[in-house]
GROMACS .gro file of C-alpha atoms in nm:
model
  272
    1MET     CA    1  -0.126   3.528  -0.377
    2LYS     CA    2  -0.082   3.334  -0.703
    3ILE     CA    3   0.192   3.123  -0.549
    4LYS     CA    4  -0.028   3.058  -0.244
    5ARG     CA    5  -0.314   2.941  -0.468
    6VAL     CA    6  -0.081   2.713  -0.662
    7LEU     CA    7   0.057   2.563  -0.340
    8THR     CA    8  -0.292   2.515  -0.196
    9THR     CA    9  -0.415   2.350  -0.515
   10GLY     CA   10  -0.108   2.129  -0.527
   11LEU     CA   11  -0.156   2.021  -0.166
   12MET     CA   12  -0.523   1.938  -0.227
   13LEU     CA   13  -0.437   1.729  -0.534
   14PHE     CA   14  -0.161   1.552  -0.339
   15LEU     CA   15  -0.401   1.464  -0.058
   16LEU     CA   16  -0.659   1.334  -0.306
   17ILE     CA   17  -0.399   1.112  -0.470
   18ALA     CA   18  -0.249   0.997  -0.139
   19CYS     CA   19  -0.567   0.825  -0.021
   20THR     CA   20  -0.692   0.470  -0.005
   21THR     CA   21  -1.029   0.312   0.068
   22ASN     CA   22  -1.114   0.149   0.401
   23PRO     CA   23  -1.288  -0.175   0.292
   24PHE     CA   24  -1.502  -0.189   0.605
   25THR     CA   25  -1.636   0.166   0.595
   26GLY     CA   26  -1.596   0.261   0.229
   27LYS     CA   27  -1.439   0.589   0.338
   28GLN     CA   28  -1.129   0.747   0.186
   29THR     CA   29  -0.837   0.748   0.431
   30LEU     CA   30  -0.495   0.912   0.429
   31ALA     CA   31  -0.209   0.707   0.290
   32LEU     CA   32   0.084   0.947   0.252
   33VAL     CA   33   0.325   0.660   0.321
   34PRO     CA   34   0.259   0.341   0.121
   35ASN     CA   35   0.241   0.000   0.286
   36SER     CA   36   0.531  -0.107   0.066
   37GLN     CA   37   0.745   0.115   0.291
   38ILE     CA   38   0.558   0.070   0.620
   39LEU     CA   39   0.527  -0.309   0.636
   40PRO     CA   40   0.898  -0.402   0.602
   41MET     CA   41   0.980  -0.151   0.879
   42ALA     CA   42   0.701  -0.288   1.097
   43PHE     CA   43   0.814  -0.648   1.048
   44GLN     CA   44   1.171  -0.555   1.138
   45GLN     CA   45   1.065  -0.367   1.451
   46TYR     CA   46   0.838  -0.654   1.555
   47ASN     CA   47   1.120  -0.908   1.522
   48GLN     CA   48   1.349  -0.681   1.718
   49PHE     CA   49   1.089  -0.650   1.995
   50LEU     CA   50   1.052  -1.028   2.014
   51SER     CA   51   1.430  -1.072   2.035
   52GLU     CA   52   1.446  -0.830   2.329
   53ASN     CA   53   1.156  -0.978   2.528
   54LYS     CA   54   1.057  -1.317   2.668
   55VAL     CA   55   0.821  -1.481   2.421
   56VAL     CA   56   0.611  -1.759   2.573
   57LYS     CA   57   0.606  -2.069   2.354
   58GLY     CA   58   0.436  -2.406   2.376
   59THR     CA   59   0.210  -2.336   2.673
   60ALA     CA   60  -0.169  -2.368   2.672
   61ASP     CA   61  -0.199  -1.987   2.687
   62ALA     CA   62   0.047  -1.931   2.401
   63ASN     CA   63  -0.129  -2.191   2.186
   64ARG     CA   64  -0.467  -2.035   2.265
   65ILE     CA   65  -0.345  -1.691   2.156
   66ASN     CA   66  -0.218  -1.831   1.827
   67ASN     CA   67  -0.526  -2.044   1.761
   68VAL     CA   68  -0.769  -1.759   1.827
   69GLY     CA   69  -0.556  -1.527   1.616
   70GLN     CA   70  -0.562  -1.768   1.322
   71LYS     CA   71  -0.943  -1.799   1.348
   72ILE     CA   72  -0.983  -1.421   1.343
   73ALA     CA   73  -0.739  -1.386   1.051
   74THR     CA   74  -0.931  -1.652   0.857
   75ALA     CA   75  -1.259  -1.470   0.927
   76SER     CA   76  -1.111  -1.146   0.799
   77GLU     CA   77  -0.997  -1.308   0.475
   78ARG     CA   78  -1.342  -1.463   0.423
   79TRP     CA   79  -1.508  -1.124   0.474
   80LEU     CA   80  -1.269  -0.940   0.243
   81ASN     CA   81  -1.294  -1.200  -0.034
   82ALA     CA   82  -1.674  -1.200  -0.015
   83ASN     CA   83  -1.685  -0.822  -0.040
   84GLY     CA   84  -1.464  -0.782  -0.346
   85TYR     CA   85  -1.125  -0.735  -0.180
   86GLN     CA   86  -0.944  -1.047  -0.301
   87GLY     CA   87  -0.570  -1.010  -0.253
   88TYR     CA   88  -0.607  -0.735   0.007
   89LEU     CA   89  -0.399  -0.939   0.252
   90SER     CA   90  -0.127  -1.041   0.007
   91GLU     CA   91   0.143  -0.841   0.189
   92TYR     CA   92   0.026  -0.932   0.540
   93GLN     CA   93   0.226  -1.176   0.752
   94TRP     CA   94   0.006  -1.278   1.045
   95GLU     CA   95   0.186  -1.355   1.368
   96PHE     CA   96   0.039  -1.388   1.717
   97ASN     CA   97   0.276  -1.401   2.013
   98LEU     CA   98   0.236  -1.410   2.391
   99VAL     CA   99   0.503  -1.210   2.575
  100GLU     CA  100   0.576  -1.228   2.946
  101ASP     CA  101   0.494  -0.886   3.086
  102GLU     CA  102   0.271  -0.767   3.370
  103ALA     CA  103   0.117  -0.488   3.158
  104VAL     CA  104  -0.256  -0.529   3.093
  105ASN     CA  105  -0.215  -0.475   2.723
  106ALA     CA  106  -0.208  -0.613   2.369
  107TRP     CA  107  -0.105  -0.438   2.051
  108CYS     CA  108  -0.077  -0.473   1.675
  109MET     CA  109   0.174  -0.349   1.421
  110PRO     CA  110   0.090  -0.290   1.054
  111GLY     CA  111   0.077  -0.604   0.844
  112GLY     CA  112  -0.068  -0.831   1.112
  113LYS     CA  113   0.202  -0.854   1.380
  114ILE     CA  114   0.027  -0.891   1.717
  115VAL     CA  115   0.146  -0.923   2.076
  116PHE     CA  116  -0.050  -1.017   2.386
  117TYR     CA  117   0.106  -0.956   2.728
  118THR     CA  118   0.058  -1.222   2.994
  119GLY     CA  119  -0.075  -0.945   3.221
  120ILE     CA  120  -0.397  -0.918   3.021
  121LEU     CA  121  -0.489  -1.287   3.047
  122PRO     CA  122  -0.648  -1.266   3.394
  123VAL     CA  123  -0.883  -1.000   3.253
  124ALA     CA  124  -0.943  -1.181   2.924
  125ASN     CA  125  -1.026  -1.495   3.119
  126SER     CA  126  -1.200  -1.691   2.842
  127GLU     CA  127  -1.136  -1.778   2.479
  128ALA     CA  128  -1.420  -1.550   2.368
  129ARG     CA  129  -1.273  -1.254   2.556
  130ILE     CA  130  -0.933  -1.321   2.404
  131ALA     CA  131  -1.114  -1.322   2.068
  132ALA     CA  132  -1.262  -0.980   2.150
  133ILE     CA  133  -0.914  -0.836   2.199
  134MET     CA  134  -0.777  -1.023   1.899
  135GLY     CA  135  -1.059  -0.900   1.675
  136HIS     CA  136  -0.990  -0.544   1.783
  137GLU     CA  137  -0.616  -0.570   1.717
  138VAL     CA  138  -0.660  -0.745   1.382
  139ALA     CA  139  -0.908  -0.472   1.286
  140HIS     CA  140  -0.640  -0.207   1.343
  141ALA     CA  141  -0.417  -0.389   1.094
  142LEU     CA  142  -0.694  -0.441   0.838
  143ALA     CA  143  -0.804  -0.076   0.847
  144ASN     CA  144  -0.443   0.047   0.810
  145HIS     CA  145  -0.472   0.261   1.120
  146GLY     CA  146  -0.095   0.272   1.158
  147GLN     CA  147  -0.062   0.416   0.810
  148GLN     CA  148  -0.331   0.675   0.883
  149ARG     CA  149  -0.169   0.784   1.211
  150MET     CA  150   0.167   0.821   1.039
  151SER     CA  151   0.005   1.026   0.760
  152ALA     CA  152  -0.181   1.249   1.007
  153GLY     CA  153   0.140   1.305   1.200
  154GLN     CA  154   0.313   1.419   0.884
  155LEU     CA  155   0.033   1.666   0.809
  156GLN     CA  156   0.052   1.796   1.164
  157GLN     CA  157   0.424   1.859   1.121
  158LEU     CA  158   0.367   2.020   0.782
  159GLY     CA  159   0.116   2.261   0.937
  160ALA     CA  160   0.363   2.355   1.208
  161VAL     CA  161   0.635   2.425   0.953
  162ALA     CA  162   0.398   2.633   0.738
  163GLY     CA  163   0.287   2.838   1.039
  164ASN     CA  164   0.642   2.907   1.148
  165VAL     CA  165   0.744   3.011   0.798
  166ALA     CA  166   0.446   3.247   0.773
  167LEU     CA  167   0.530   3.407   1.109
  168ALA     CA  168   0.907   3.408   1.068
  169ASN     CA  169   0.921   3.788   1.097
  170ASP     CA  170   0.716   3.798   1.418
  171PRO     CA  171   0.884   3.584   1.689
  172GLU     CA  172   0.622   3.677   1.952
  173TYR     CA  173   0.326   3.553   1.745
  174GLN     CA  174   0.534   3.258   1.629
  175ALA     CA  175   0.573   3.145   1.990
  176ILE     CA  176   0.199   3.191   2.056
  177PHE     CA  177   0.121   2.999   1.740
  178ASN     CA  178   0.346   2.706   1.835
  179THR     CA  179   0.182   2.671   2.176
  180ALA     CA  180  -0.173   2.703   2.043
  181TYR     CA  181  -0.108   2.483   1.742
  182GLY     CA  182   0.051   2.206   1.950
  183VAL     CA  183  -0.234   2.191   2.202
  184GLY     CA  184  -0.508   2.256   1.947
  185THR     CA  185  -0.405   1.992   1.695
  186THR     CA  186  -0.334   1.733   1.966
  187VAL     CA  187  -0.658   1.774   2.163
  188GLY     CA  188  -0.878   1.887   1.875
  189VAL     CA  189  -0.750   1.665   1.594
  190MET     CA  190  -0.506   1.385   1.683
  191MET     CA  191  -0.685   1.258   1.994
  192PRO     CA  192  -1.030   1.246   1.829
  193PHE     CA  193  -0.862   1.083   1.528
  194SER     CA  194  -0.720   0.813   1.756
  195ARG     CA  195  -1.051   0.764   1.942
  196ASN     CA  196  -1.225   0.720   1.608
  197HIS     CA  197  -0.977   0.446   1.518
  198GLU     CA  198  -1.043   0.268   1.846
  199THR     CA  199  -1.418   0.282   1.790
  200GLU     CA  200  -1.377   0.163   1.433
  201ALA     CA  201  -1.159  -0.129   1.549
  202ASP     CA  202  -1.416  -0.221   1.814
  203ARG     CA  203  -1.693  -0.242   1.552
  204ILE     CA  204  -1.490  -0.433   1.293
  205GLY     CA  205  -1.353  -0.660   1.564
  206LEU     CA  206  -1.703  -0.758   1.675
  207ILE     CA  207  -1.787  -0.877   1.324
  208LEU     CA  208  -1.465  -1.075   1.301
  209MET     CA  209  -1.506  -1.245   1.639
  210ALA     CA  210  -1.867  -1.334   1.554
  211MET     CA  211  -1.758  -1.478   1.219
  212ALA     CA  212  -1.495  -1.682   1.406
  213GLY     CA  213  -1.775  -1.828   1.619
  214TYR     CA  214  -1.746  -1.621   1.936
  215ASP     CA  215  -2.031  -1.435   2.105
  216PRO     CA  216  -1.968  -1.060   2.051
  217VAL     CA  217  -2.147  -0.976   2.377
  218GLU     CA  218  -1.834  -1.109   2.550
  219ALA     CA  219  -1.650  -0.800   2.425
  220ALA     CA  220  -1.874  -0.590   2.651
  221GLU     CA  221  -1.805  -0.827   2.940
  222LEU     CA  222  -1.433  -0.787   2.874
  223TRP     CA  223  -1.457  -0.409   2.900
  224LYS     CA  224  -1.657  -0.436   3.220
  225ARG     CA  225  -1.369  -0.638   3.362
  226MET     CA  226  -1.121  -0.380   3.231
  227GLN     CA  227  -1.325  -0.108   3.402
  228GLU     CA  228  -1.303  -0.300   3.729
  229GLN     CA  229  -0.923  -0.280   3.716
  230GLY     CA  230  -0.961   0.070   3.857
  231GLY     CA  231  -0.713   0.354   3.829
  232ALA     CA  232  -0.780   0.714   3.741
  233ALA     CA  233  -0.856   0.781   3.375
  234PRO     CA  234  -0.840   1.119   3.202
  235PRO     CA  235  -1.158   1.276   3.063
  236GLU     CA  236  -1.246   1.116   2.731
  237PHE     CA  237  -1.170   1.430   2.531
  238LEU     CA  238  -0.812   1.423   2.668
  239SER     CA  239  -0.760   1.056   2.588
  240THR     CA  240  -0.657   0.864   2.278
  241HIS     CA  241  -0.919   0.598   2.365
  242PRO     CA  242  -1.294   0.614   2.429
  243SER     CA  243  -1.396   0.564   2.792
  244SER     CA  244  -1.486   0.212   2.903
  245THR     CA  245  -1.849   0.317   2.945
  246THR     CA  246  -1.864   0.450   2.589
  247ARG     CA  247  -1.708   0.133   2.455
  248ILE     CA  248  -1.944  -0.095   2.646
  249ASN     CA  249  -2.251   0.096   2.527
  250ASN     CA  250  -2.126   0.098   2.167
  251ILE     CA  251  -2.048  -0.274   2.172
  252LEU     CA  252  -2.388  -0.367   2.311
  253SER     CA  253  -2.555  -0.162   2.037
  254TRP     CA  254  -2.357  -0.351   1.768
  255VAL     CA  255  -2.399  -0.710   1.895
  256ASP     CA  256  -2.706  -0.793   1.685
  257GLU     CA  257  -2.564  -0.658   1.360
  258SER     CA  258  -2.237  -0.845   1.421
  259LYS     CA  259  -2.424  -1.174   1.462
  260ALA     CA  260  -2.635  -1.097   1.157
  261GLU     CA  261  -2.319  -1.043   0.951
  262ALA     CA  262  -2.172  -1.371   1.079
  263ARG     CA  263  -2.489  -1.560   0.982
  264LYS     CA  264  -2.432  -1.453   0.621
  265PHE     CA  265  -2.124  -1.678   0.635
  266GLY     CA  266  -2.307  -1.971   0.788
  267VAL     CA  267  -2.211  -1.904   1.153
  268THR     CA  268  -2.517  -1.963   1.369
  269THR     CA  269  -2.372  -2.054   1.710
  270PHE     CA  270  -2.150  -1.830   1.919
  271LYS     CA  271  -1.913  -1.948   2.190
  272LYS     CA  272  -1.904  -1.759   2.518
   0.00000   0.00000   0.00000
């Protein structure tokens, strides 16, 4: 029992130390793996992805993706500097690329490496709607969501190892534990964790797109268009993302506060 208490105390102290502050929410977040390790790996993987795919260069669409991305990145730096986070982006290396692919998707790697697929452009059919996606993806990078997911995955694995060690003398219960633990932590912990990140990125992204001069209501219009793409979606509690309806309702409830935040930085007109 003494050893168990020591281990528990040690784990709690480790988790307290291995945390960082989300500048947009003020909350403590997991950071078991430092960005000094994550970012070089992310940059390498991003470059490898670009080398293995067709990157669109010099077209009006490619230039628009880069220009909107730079505006959002500039807005994020203005916000961070104004709120006491000077130097927060010192290790970031912003890059915004358009890749030829039919997938209706865009994604971000830690440190500001972003890809838009050409397949999403018919849905994001205006500069403001591109800005809605860009704000969301930049927000993932700013909030270190990749770092948090990696940390949560490590804790999930640690829990599995601890459970198997504790039940090593009872193979039957060990098998039951592994099944229950896998389903329980995925549906009950990891998926809600991911949905929370998506919601957080939506909210931060609205502020950034408004500060960059784009009307945040266009983010709701974007998700209405995404909803119209059709296709069966799993129930929200079995998904890593909120449903389109949830996102649209959330976004509409945040539009006014996003514009109010932008006005603090002198932005009074918003492009649709």
